[in-house]
Coordinates of C-alpha atoms in Angstrom, one line a residue:
Chain X
M1 CA -22.1 -13.8 -16.1
S2 CA -19.5 -13.5 -13.1
E3 CA -21.2 -13.0 -9.9
S4 CA -18.3 -11.0 -8.5
L5 CA -18.9 -8.4 -11.4
C6 CA -22.6 -7.9 -11.0
S7 CA -23.6 -8.4 -7.3
D8 CA -23.3 -5.7 -4.6
A9 CA -19.7 -5.2 -3.4
P10 CA -19.2 -7.1 -0.1
W11 CA -18.0 -3.7 1.6
T12 CA -21.6 -2.1 1.0
A13 CA -23.2 -3.8 3.9
G14 CA -22.2 -4.3 7.5
G15 CA -19.5 -2.8 9.8
D16 CA -19.5 -0.3 12.7
D17 CA -19.5 3.7 12.4
R18 CA -20.9 3.2 8.9
D19 CA -22.2 6.9 9.2
V20 CA -18.5 8.1 8.7
I21 CA -16.4 5.3 7.8
V22 CA -18.0 3.5 4.9
S23 CA -15.3 1.1 4.4
T24 CA -11.8 -0.2 5.6
K25 CA -9.4 -1.8 3.5
M26 CA -5.7 -3.7 4.5
T27 CA -3.4 -4.6 1.5
L28 CA -0.4 -6.6 1.6
V29 CA 2.3 -6.4 -1.1
R30 CA 4.2 -9.6 -2.0
N31 CA 6.8 -10.5 -4.8
L32 CA 7.9 -14.1 -5.6
D33 CA 11.8 -14.5 -4.8
D34 CA 12.9 -16.0 -8.2
S35 CA 11.3 -13.7 -10.7
L36 CA 11.9 -10.3 -11.8
F37 CA 9.4 -7.7 -10.7
P38 CA 6.5 -7.1 -13.2
W39 CA 7.8 -3.6 -14.6
R40 CA 11.2 -5.5 -15.3
A41 CA 10.1 -8.9 -16.3
P42 CA 9.3 -10.2 -20.1
P43 CA 5.7 -11.1 -21.0
A44 CA 6.7 -15.0 -20.9
E45 CA 8.0 -14.3 -17.4
L46 CA 5.0 -12.4 -16.4
E47 CA 2.6 -15.5 -17.8
E48 CA 4.8 -18.0 -15.7
V49 CA 4.3 -15.9 -12.6
R50 CA 0.5 -15.7 -13.1
R51 CA 0.4 -19.5 -13.8
R52 CA 2.1 -20.3 -10.6
I53 CA 0.1 -17.9 -8.3
L54 CA -3.3 -18.9 -10.0
D55 CA -2.5 -22.4 -9.6
V56 CA -1.9 -21.9 -5.9
L57 CA -5.3 -19.9 -5.6
Q58 CA -7.5 -22.2 -7.4
T59 CA -6.3 -25.3 -5.7
S60 CA -6.6 -23.8 -2.2
I61 CA -9.8 -21.5 -2.3
P62 CA -12.7 -23.3 -3.9
G63 CA -15.1 -21.0 -5.6
I64 CA -12.5 -18.2 -6.2
E65 CA -13.3 -16.4 -9.3
V66 CA -10.4 -15.4 -11.9
F67 CA -10.1 -12.3 -14.4
K68 CA -7.2 -12.5 -16.8
L69 CA -7.2 -9.0 -17.9
E70 CA -6.7 -9.5 -21.4
E71 CA -9.8 -11.7 -21.7
L72 CA -12.0 -8.8 -20.1
D73 CA -13.9 -6.6 -22.6
T74 CA -14.2 -2.6 -21.9
T75 CA -17.3 -3.1 -19.7
E76 CA -15.5 -5.6 -17.4
C77 CA -12.4 -3.6 -17.3
L78 CA -14.5 -0.6 -16.2
V79 CA -15.9 -2.7 -13.3
V80 CA -12.8 -4.1 -12.2
A81 CA -11.3 -0.4 -12.0
D82 CA -14.5 0.8 -10.4
R83 CA -14.2 -1.7 -8.0
G84 CA -10.7 -0.7 -7.2
W85 CA -9.5 -4.3 -7.7
I86 CA -6.3 -3.0 -9.7
F87 CA -3.8 -0.3 -8.9
S88 CA -2.4 0.8 -12.0
S89 CA -3.8 1.4 -15.6
F90 CA -4.6 -1.0 -18.1
E91 CA -1.9 0.0 -20.5
S92 CA -0.3 -3.1 -20.2
D93 CA -2.3 -6.5 -19.4
H94 CA 0.4 -9.0 -19.9
G95 CA 0.1 -11.8 -17.4
R96 CA -2.0 -9.8 -15.3
A97 CA -5.0 -11.2 -13.6
V98 CA -7.3 -10.4 -10.6
A99 CA -9.1 -13.2 -8.4
V100 CA -11.9 -12.7 -6.2
H101 CA -13.1 -14.5 -3.2
G102 CA -15.6 -12.8 -1.1
D103 CA -14.2 -9.6 0.1
T104 CA -10.7 -10.7 -0.6
V105 CA -9.2 -9.8 -4.0
F106 CA -5.7 -11.1 -5.5
S107 CA -4.1 -8.7 -7.9
I108 CA -1.5 -10.5 -9.9
N109 CA 1.4 -8.5 -11.9
D110 CA 0.0 -5.2 -10.9
I111 CA 3.0 -3.2 -9.6
D112 CA 4.2 -6.3 -7.9
H113 CA 3.7 -10.1 -8.3
L114 CA 0.7 -10.1 -5.6
R115 CA -1.2 -7.7 -3.7
I116 CA -3.9 -9.2 -1.3
S117 CA -6.5 -6.8 -0.5
C118 CA -9.5 -7.3 2.0
R119 CA -12.0 -4.6 2.2
K120 CA -14.8 -4.6 4.9
G121 CA -17.8 -2.4 5.4
G122 CA -17.6 -0.1 8.1
F123 CA -14.7 0.4 10.6
D124 CA -13.1 -3.0 10.5
L125 CA -9.3 -2.8 10.3
G126 CA -8.8 -5.8 12.5
G127 CA -11.0 -8.0 10.2
A128 CA -9.7 -6.7 7.1
L129 CA -6.2 -7.5 8.3
K130 CA -6.9 -11.0 9.7
K131 CA -8.4 -12.0 6.3
A132 CA -5.5 -10.7 4.5
V133 CA -2.9 -12.3 6.6
E134 CA -4.8 -15.8 6.5
A135 CA -4.4 -15.8 2.6
D136 CA -0.7 -14.4 3.3
R137 CA 0.3 -17.5 5.4
M138 CA -1.4 -19.8 3.1
L139 CA 0.2 -18.6 0.1
D140 CA 3.6 -18.2 2.0
S141 CA 3.4 -22.1 2.5
R142 CA 3.4 -22.7 -1.1
L143 CA 5.2 -20.0 -2.8
K144 CA 8.5 -18.5 -1.8
F145 CA 8.3 -14.6 -1.2
A146 CA 11.2 -12.4 -1.6
A147 CA 12.0 -11.1 1.6
S148 CA 15.0 -10.2 3.9
L149 CA 15.8 -10.3 7.5
E150 CA 17.0 -6.4 7.3
K151 CA 14.3 -5.1 4.8
G152 CA 11.6 -7.3 5.4
Y153 CA 9.2 -8.2 2.4
L154 CA 11.0 -6.9 -0.9
S155 CA 8.6 -4.9 -3.2
S156 CA 8.8 -3.1 -6.6
R157 CA 8.4 0.1 -5.3
V158 CA 11.1 1.2 -2.5
E159 CA 8.4 2.9 -0.4
D160 CA 6.4 -0.6 0.1
S161 CA 8.8 -2.5 1.3
G162 CA 9.0 -3.9 5.1
S163 CA 5.9 -5.4 6.1
G164 CA 4.3 -4.7 2.6
L165 CA 1.3 -3.5 4.5
S166 CA -1.0 -0.4 3.8
A167 CA -4.4 0.5 4.9
S168 CA -7.2 3.0 3.4
A169 CA -10.5 4.0 4.3
L170 CA -13.5 5.5 2.7
V171 CA -15.1 8.0 4.9
F172 CA -17.9 10.2 4.4
V173 CA -17.4 13.6 5.8
P174 CA -20.2 16.1 4.7
A175 CA -20.0 18.2 8.0
I176 CA -16.2 18.8 7.8
M177 CA -16.6 19.7 4.0
T178 CA -19.6 22.0 4.7
A179 CA -18.0 23.9 7.7
G180 CA -14.7 24.5 5.4
V181 CA -12.5 22.8 7.5
F182 CA -11.2 20.1 5.4
E183 CA -7.9 21.6 4.7
R184 CA -6.9 22.1 8.2
V185 CA -8.1 18.2 8.8
A186 CA -6.0 17.2 5.9
H187 CA -3.0 18.6 7.3
S188 CA -3.4 17.1 10.6
L189 CA -3.8 13.8 8.8
L190 CA -0.7 14.4 6.7
S191 CA 1.4 14.7 9.9
S192 CA 0.2 11.5 11.1
G193 CA 1.3 9.8 7.9
V194 CA -2.2 9.4 6.7
H195 CA -2.8 10.9 3.1
P196 CA -6.3 11.9 2.0
K197 CA -7.6 11.8 -1.3
A198 CA -10.8 13.8 -2.1
V199 CA -12.8 13.9 -5.2
A200 CA -14.0 17.2 -6.9
L201 CA -17.7 16.9 -7.8
D202 CA -17.1 19.4 -11.0
W203 CA -14.8 16.8 -12.0
A204 CA -16.2 13.4 -11.2
Q205 CA -13.3 11.6 -12.3
T206 CA -10.6 13.5 -11.1
D207 CA -8.7 12.8 -7.7
Y208 CA -7.1 15.2 -6.0
D209 CA -4.0 14.0 -3.9
M210 CA -2.8 15.7 -1.4
K211 CA 0.8 15.5 -1.6
S212 CA 3.0 14.5 1.3
E213 CA 4.8 17.1 3.2
E214 CA 7.9 15.5 2.4
S215 CA 7.6 16.3 -1.1
S216 CA 10.3 18.8 -2.5
S217 CA 7.7 21.3 -3.5
D218 CA 7.9 24.7 -1.7
T219 CA 4.2 25.0 -1.9
D220 CA 1.7 24.1 0.6
P221 CA 0.5 20.7 -0.5
A222 CA -3.0 21.7 0.6
D223 CA -3.0 24.6 -1.7
E224 CA -2.3 22.4 -4.6
A225 CA -5.4 20.2 -4.1
I226 CA -7.9 22.4 -2.7
T227 CA -8.5 26.0 -3.9
G228 CA -11.7 26.8 -2.5
K229 CA -12.9 26.9 -6.1
E230 CA -14.0 23.2 -6.6
L231 CA -16.6 21.7 -4.8
L232 CA -15.6 18.6 -3.3
S233 CA -17.7 15.6 -2.5
P234 CA -18.0 14.3 1.1
F235 CA -16.3 10.9 0.3
V236 CA -12.7 11.1 1.0
T237 CA -10.1 8.2 0.6
L238 CA -7.5 8.3 3.4
H239 CA -4.5 6.0 2.9
A240 CA -1.3 5.1 4.9
R241 CA 1.7 2.9 4.5
A242 CA 3.3 0.9 7.1
G243 CA 6.8 2.0 7.6
I244 CA 9.8 -0.4 7.9
E245 CA 10.2 0.6 11.6
S246 CA 6.9 -0.3 12.5
T247 CA 5.3 -3.7 13.3
E248 CA 1.7 -4.3 11.9
D249 CA 0.0 -3.9 15.2
E250 CA 1.7 -0.5 15.8
F251 CA 0.7 0.8 12.4
I252 CA -2.9 -0.4 12.6
A253 CA -3.3 1.1 16.3
Q254 CA -1.9 4.3 14.8
F255 CA -4.2 4.1 12.1
E256 CA -7.3 3.3 14.2
D257 CA -6.6 6.2 16.2
T258 CA -6.4 8.6 13.6
L259 CA -9.8 7.4 12.1
K260 CA -11.4 7.5 15.9
G261 CA -10.1 11.0 16.1
L262 CA -11.7 11.9 12.4
V263 CA -15.1 10.0 13.5
E264 CA -15.3 12.2 16.9
G265 CA -14.4 15.5 14.7
E266 CA -17.2 14.9 12.0
R267 CA -19.8 13.8 14.5
R268 CA -19.1 16.7 16.6
T269 CA -19.3 19.2 13.8
R270 CA -22.7 17.6 12.6
K271 CA -24.0 18.5 15.7
L272 CA -23.0 22.0 15.4
L273 CA -24.0 22.3 12.0
V274 CA -27.6 20.7 12.5
S275 CA -28.2 22.9 15.6
S276 CA -28.0 26.0 13.1
R277 CA -28.9 24.7 9.6
R278 CA -31.2 21.8 10.3
L279 CA -33.8 23.4 7.9
E280 CA -31.5 23.7 4.9
F281 CA -29.8 19.9 5.3
E282 CA -33.5 18.7 5.8
D283 CA -34.5 20.7 2.4
L284 CA -31.2 19.2 0.6
A285 CA -32.3 15.6 1.6
F286 CA -36.1 15.7 0.9
R287 CA -35.2 17.4 -2.6
A288 CA -32.6 14.6 -3.3
A289 CA -35.0 11.9 -2.4
A290 CA -37.6 13.5 -4.5
V291 CA -35.7 13.8 -7.6
L292 CA -34.5 10.3 -7.3
K293 CA -37.6 8.8 -6.7
S294 CA -39.1 10.3 -9.8
A295 CA -36.5 10.9 -12.3
R296 CA -36.7 8.8 -15.5
L297 CA -33.4 10.1 -17.0
I298 CA -30.2 11.0 -14.6
S299 CA -26.6 11.2 -15.3
E300 CA -23.9 9.5 -13.2
R301 CA -22.7 13.1 -11.6
E302 CA -26.1 14.2 -10.8
S303 CA -27.3 10.9 -9.3
K304 CA -24.1 10.7 -7.2
K305 CA -24.6 14.2 -6.1
L306 CA -28.0 13.5 -5.0
L307 CA -27.2 10.2 -3.3
Y308 CA -24.5 12.2 -1.5
D309 CA -27.1 14.8 -0.1
L310 CA -29.5 12.1 0.8
R311 CA -26.8 10.1 2.7
A312 CA -26.0 13.5 4.4
G313 CA -29.4 13.9 5.3
I314 CA -29.3 10.1 6.9
V315 CA -26.8 11.0 9.1
Y316 CA -27.8 14.4 10.2
G317 CA -31.0 12.7 11.0
V318 CA -33.1 14.9 8.9
A319 CA -33.7 12.2 6.0
P320 CA -37.4 11.4 4.9
E321 CA -39.1 8.3 6.6
S322 CA -38.0 4.9 5.5
S323 CA -39.8 1.8 5.7
L324 CA -36.3 0.0 6.2
G325 CA -35.5 -1.1 9.7
S326 CA -32.7 0.9 10.7
R327 CA -30.4 3.9 9.8
E328 CA -27.7 1.4 9.0
Q329 CA -29.5 -0.4 6.4
E330 CA -30.8 3.0 4.6
L331 CA -26.8 3.9 4.5
E332 CA -26.2 0.6 3.1
S333 CA -28.8 0.8 0.5
I334 CA -27.4 4.2 -0.5
D335 CA -23.7 2.8 -0.7
A336 CA -25.1 0.1 -2.9
A337 CA -26.6 2.5 -5.2
V338 CA -23.5 4.7 -5.2
E339 CA -21.6 1.8 -6.6
K340 CA -24.5 0.6 -9.0
V341 CA -24.7 4.1 -10.9
G342 CA -20.8 3.9 -11.9
A343 CA -20.7 3.6 -16.0
G344 CA -19.1 0.2 -16.0
I345 CA -21.6 -1.7 -13.6
L346 CA -24.4 0.0 -15.3
K347 CA -23.4 -1.7 -18.8
L348 CA -22.6 -4.9 -17.2
I349 CA -26.5 -4.9 -16.0
A350 CA -27.8 -3.9 -19.3
R351 CA -25.7 -6.6 -20.9
E352 CA -27.4 -8.9 -18.5
K353 CA -30.7 -7.7 -19.6
K354 CA -29.6 -8.3 -23.5
Q355 CA -29.5 -4.6 -23.9
T356 CA -27.1 -2.6 -25.9
M357 CA -26.9 1.1 -24.4
D358 CA -26.1 4.4 -25.3
D359 CA -25.6 7.3 -23.1
R360 CA -29.3 8.0 -22.9
E361 CA -30.3 4.5 -22.2
A362 CA -27.6 4.4 -19.6
D363 CA -29.2 7.5 -17.9
A364 CA -32.6 5.8 -18.0
L365 CA -31.2 2.6 -16.5
R366 CA -29.5 4.5 -13.9
A367 CA -32.9 6.5 -13.2
E368 CA -34.7 2.9 -13.0
L369 CA -32.0 1.4 -10.6
V370 CA -32.1 4.5 -8.4
R371 CA -35.9 4.5 -8.0
M372 CA -35.8 0.8 -6.9
T373 CA -33.1 1.2 -4.6
I374 CA -34.6 4.3 -2.7
S375 CA -38.2 3.3 -3.0
H376 CA -38.3 2.7 0.5
Y377 CA -38.6 6.4 1.4
H378 CA -42.1 8.1 2.0
I379 CA -42.2 11.5 0.3
Chain W
M1 CA 30.0 -8.6 0.0
K2 CA 32.0 -7.4 -3.0
C3 CA 34.1 -4.4 -3.2
D4 CA 31.9 -1.4 -4.6
I5 CA 34.9 -0.2 -6.9
C6 CA 36.3 -3.2 -8.5
G7 CA 33.2 -5.5 -7.8
E8 CA 35.4 -8.5 -7.8
K9 CA 37.2 -8.9 -4.5
D10 CA 35.5 -9.2 -1.1
A11 CA 35.0 -6.0 0.7
V12 CA 37.1 -5.7 3.8
V13 CA 36.9 -2.0 4.6
F14 CA 33.7 -0.5 5.5
V15 CA 33.4 3.5 5.4
H16 CA 30.1 4.7 7.0
Q17 CA 29.2 8.2 6.8
V18 CA 26.2 9.6 9.0
A19 CA 25.8 13.6 7.9
G20 CA 22.8 15.5 8.0
G21 CA 20.5 12.8 9.3
R22 CA 21.6 10.7 6.4
S23 CA 23.4 7.7 6.2
S24 CA 25.9 6.2 3.7
E25 CA 28.2 3.2 3.3
L26 CA 31.0 2.2 1.0
R27 CA 32.7 -1.1 0.9
L28 CA 36.4 -1.6 -0.2
C29 CA 38.6 -4.4 -0.8
A30 CA 42.0 -4.4 0.6
E31 CA 43.7 -3.5 -2.8
C32 CA 41.4 -0.5 -3.7
A33 CA 41.2 0.8 -0.1
K34 CA 44.9 1.0 -0.4
Q35 CA 44.7 2.6 -3.9
Q36 CA 42.3 5.2 -2.5
G37 CA 45.0 6.2 0.2
L38 CA 43.3 4.5 3.2
G39 CA 46.5 2.5 3.9
R40 CA 48.1 4.9 6.2
L41 CA 46.5 6.7 9.4
D42 CA 47.9 10.1 8.8
G43 CA 46.7 13.6 7.4
D44 CA 46.4 12.0 3.7
L45 CA 43.6 9.7 5.5
S46 CA 41.1 12.9 5.8
A47 CA 41.5 13.9 2.3
S48 CA 41.1 10.3 0.9
L49 CA 38.0 9.9 2.9
S50 CA 36.6 13.3 1.7
K51 CA 36.9 12.0 -1.8
L52 CA 35.4 8.5 -0.9
I53 CA 32.5 10.6 0.9
E54 CA 31.9 12.6 -2.3
A55 CA 31.8 9.4 -4.3
V56 CA 29.2 7.8 -2.3
T57 CA 27.0 10.8 -2.4
G58 CA 27.3 10.5 -6.2
K59 CA 29.0 13.9 -6.7
S60 CA 32.0 12.5 -8.3
K61 CA 33.1 9.0 -9.6
L62 CA 35.2 6.9 -8.1
T63 CA 37.5 4.6 -10.3
K64 CA 40.3 2.0 -9.9
K65 CA 43.8 3.7 -10.2
E66 CA 45.6 3.1 -13.8
G67 CA 47.5 0.0 -13.8
T68 CA 44.9 -2.6 -12.8
K69 CA 42.9 -4.8 -15.1
S70 CA 39.3 -3.9 -13.7
E71 CA 37.2 -1.5 -16.1
K72 CA 35.9 1.7 -14.5
T73 CA 32.5 1.3 -12.4
P74 CA 31.2 4.5 -11.4
L75 CA 29.2 3.7 -8.8
L76 CA 25.6 4.8 -10.2
D77 CA 26.5 2.7 -13.3
R78 CA 26.6 -0.5 -11.5
R79 CA 24.2 -3.0 -13.1
C80 CA 22.2 -5.8 -11.0
S81 CA 23.7 -9.2 -11.6
R82 CA 20.2 -10.8 -12.0
C83 CA 18.1 -8.4 -13.8
G84 CA 20.7 -6.0 -15.3
S85 CA 19.0 -2.6 -14.0
L86 CA 21.1 0.2 -13.5
L87 CA 21.6 1.4 -10.3
R88 CA 21.0 5.1 -12.0
E89 CA 17.7 4.0 -13.4
L90 CA 16.5 2.4 -10.2
K91 CA 17.1 5.4 -8.0
K92 CA 15.2 7.4 -10.4
R93 CA 12.3 5.1 -10.7
E94 CA 12.6 4.7 -6.8
C95 CA 12.0 1.0 -7.9
A96 CA 14.0 -2.3 -7.3
G97 CA 13.9 -4.6 -10.5
C98 CA 14.2 -8.1 -8.6
S99 CA 14.9 -9.1 -5.2
A100 CA 18.6 -9.4 -6.2
C101 CA 18.7 -5.5 -6.5
W102 CA 17.7 -5.2 -2.9
A103 CA 20.6 -7.6 -1.9
Q104 CA 23.1 -5.6 -4.1
F105 CA 21.6 -2.0 -3.6
A106 CA 19.8 -2.1 -0.5
D107 CA 21.5 1.0 1.0
E108 CA 21.2 3.1 -2.0
L109 CA 17.8 2.3 -2.7
D110 CA 16.6 2.8 0.6
E111 CA 18.7 5.9 1.5
H112 CA 15.7 7.8 3.1
S113 CA 15.0 5.3 5.7
H114 CA 18.6 5.3 6.9
K115 CA 19.0 5.7 10.9
A116 CA 22.3 6.5 12.6
N117 CA 21.4 3.6 15.0
D118 CA 21.4 0.4 13.5
S119 CA 18.6 -1.4 15.9
Q120 CA 16.6 1.6 14.7
R121 CA 17.0 0.3 10.7
A122 CA 16.4 -3.3 11.8
Y123 CA 13.2 -4.8 10.5
H124 CA 11.1 -6.4 13.3
G125 CA 7.7 -7.0 11.6
R126 CA 6.4 -10.4 10.3
L127 CA 8.4 -12.5 7.6
P128 CA 7.9 -15.4 5.5
A129 CA 7.7 -18.7 7.8
A130 CA 11.2 -19.7 6.7
L131 CA 13.1 -16.2 7.5
E132 CA 10.9 -16.1 10.7
A133 CA 12.6 -19.2 12.2
I134 CA 16.3 -18.0 11.1
R135 CA 15.5 -14.7 12.9
A136 CA 14.1 -16.5 16.0
S137 CA 17.3 -18.9 16.1
R138 CA 19.7 -15.6 15.9
K139 CA 17.9 -14.2 18.6
E140 CA 18.1 -17.3 20.8
L141 CA 21.8 -17.2 20.0
S142 CA 22.1 -13.6 21.0
D143 CA 20.3 -14.0 24.3
L144 CA 22.5 -17.1 25.0
K145 CA 25.6 -15.0 24.8
V146 CA 24.2 -12.3 26.8
R147 CA 23.1 -15.0 29.5
L148 CA 27.2 -16.4 29.1
E149 CA 28.5 -12.9 29.8
E150 CA 26.3 -12.4 32.9
S151 CA 27.1 -15.9 34.4
L152 CA 30.8 -15.4 33.8
S153 CA 30.4 -12.0 35.5
R154 CA 28.6 -13.6 38.5
E155 CA 31.3 -16.5 38.4
D156 CA 28.4 -18.7 37.8
Y157 CA 30.4 -21.0 35.8
E158 CA 28.0 -24.0 35.8
T159 CA 25.3 -21.7 34.0
A160 CA 28.1 -20.4 31.9
A161 CA 29.2 -23.7 30.7
I162 CA 25.6 -24.9 29.8
C163 CA 25.1 -21.6 27.8
R164 CA 28.3 -22.3 26.1
D165 CA 27.2 -25.8 25.1
F166 CA 23.9 -24.3 23.7
I167 CA 25.9 -21.6 21.7
R168 CA 27.8 -24.2 20.1
L169 CA 25.1 -26.4 19.4
L170 CA 23.2 -23.6 17.7
E171 CA 26.2 -22.2 15.5
E172 CA 26.9 -25.7 14.6
K173 CA 23.2 -25.7 13.1
H174 CA 23.5 -22.5 11.4
N175 CA 26.9 -23.4 9.7
E176 CA 25.0 -26.4 8.5

């Protein structure tokens, strides 16, 4: 069984400012100069592109794991999607593949011929970019990328051309959500060119995409995503794309400033809320820990909600006492658990244990995994 | 660059419009320019330009005058010479089909990032190593030309001669 698919994702450990910035990711978009872009290329050409790129990757990076999408079963596809290793649906898997080496992922024939992503735990844009650029330079020496002096790296989607660089961060902002100021924060982020994506708890798999203010719609983009009726999870993904005018350093500096502002804002709001509602947050955290420690059956939605409440308790400083050494270790254990309770990885674990699984068995296995994860809490 | 109307001859007339923060460009060969009324600098010129500008913004179609051998090639119905994608489809999808689409339709595809000033449009970021070397060489040539001018204006002919010789070397290297 593949190690990359079953083990904890590398970004669930390490990194600074983990209480707010759970992970940061940098992605570079590249295409081969002499081949049609994936949406236009016939299957045979896509297979050839994949062969050429994998040939370079496998000869240059020892130990790299390769997953050809047409060879994956449904469970493995779920894991690949859960991990964010692909950028588009599985509708067409001709010539597509994902190659994984530690925290660096190479997506082949997914919108573009190649997307190089590096995801690091905590606030580490510089570290993520360094790894992605190293891989890019290695590949550049052996493949001819499509680029021009005027437009930079050429991409399938017009908006991705230029440096081909985009950044994203997974942030944990329970205080901003609880205080009801997410809409205002989102507007501010949009004006800096950062697009927030919040997930509604009522529809666990639904992404709310804040449309750019440049959209042609006359309605306020925030109104389209947040009506106040949905309860949003405290996890938000922030995404930004480098424009053709900015260099990589300028783009990262701007994104970092935006994240620093968000970190300060969230921590300030936490202090304010805890000063007046400490007991309420403590109650939520203790209840969450108690249910997670003792449940025998638990759904994905409930487990995630309770893990979020417990994580919020940790960052507010009101969580139950733990035998783990530090707050960072507690956060890492929660983040690893949130990853594991997703349907795809759970089914992989069951397969490893040579079990078939219906929904009830999945809920039981999930409850067992969660109990193991938070056994260090003293309740 | 080929003429945007006939697609056959090299373009020698370039029409660049800047309006409302957007910039558009049209390239014409001598024959098509003349047929579109650009041969005379009189009152007819503005009328001809208006018609051309409408065609650039896609509000009307430009075709060659009757009596020429080429077929009608409305701008948006032009195809990429490598992947065969229609410009109309590419604009609708906001995608390119291959790197040749970018070479042929760069301005039409990326019209939202057009700036009035060319230096603002230019890409200054990282490039593949081979292109990086070309860009560095071009910058070196450009800097030498500036130094040559400065030397001449100071009547420092010795420095100017050195700059001139380096410029010649670099230009020969480019031509290779």
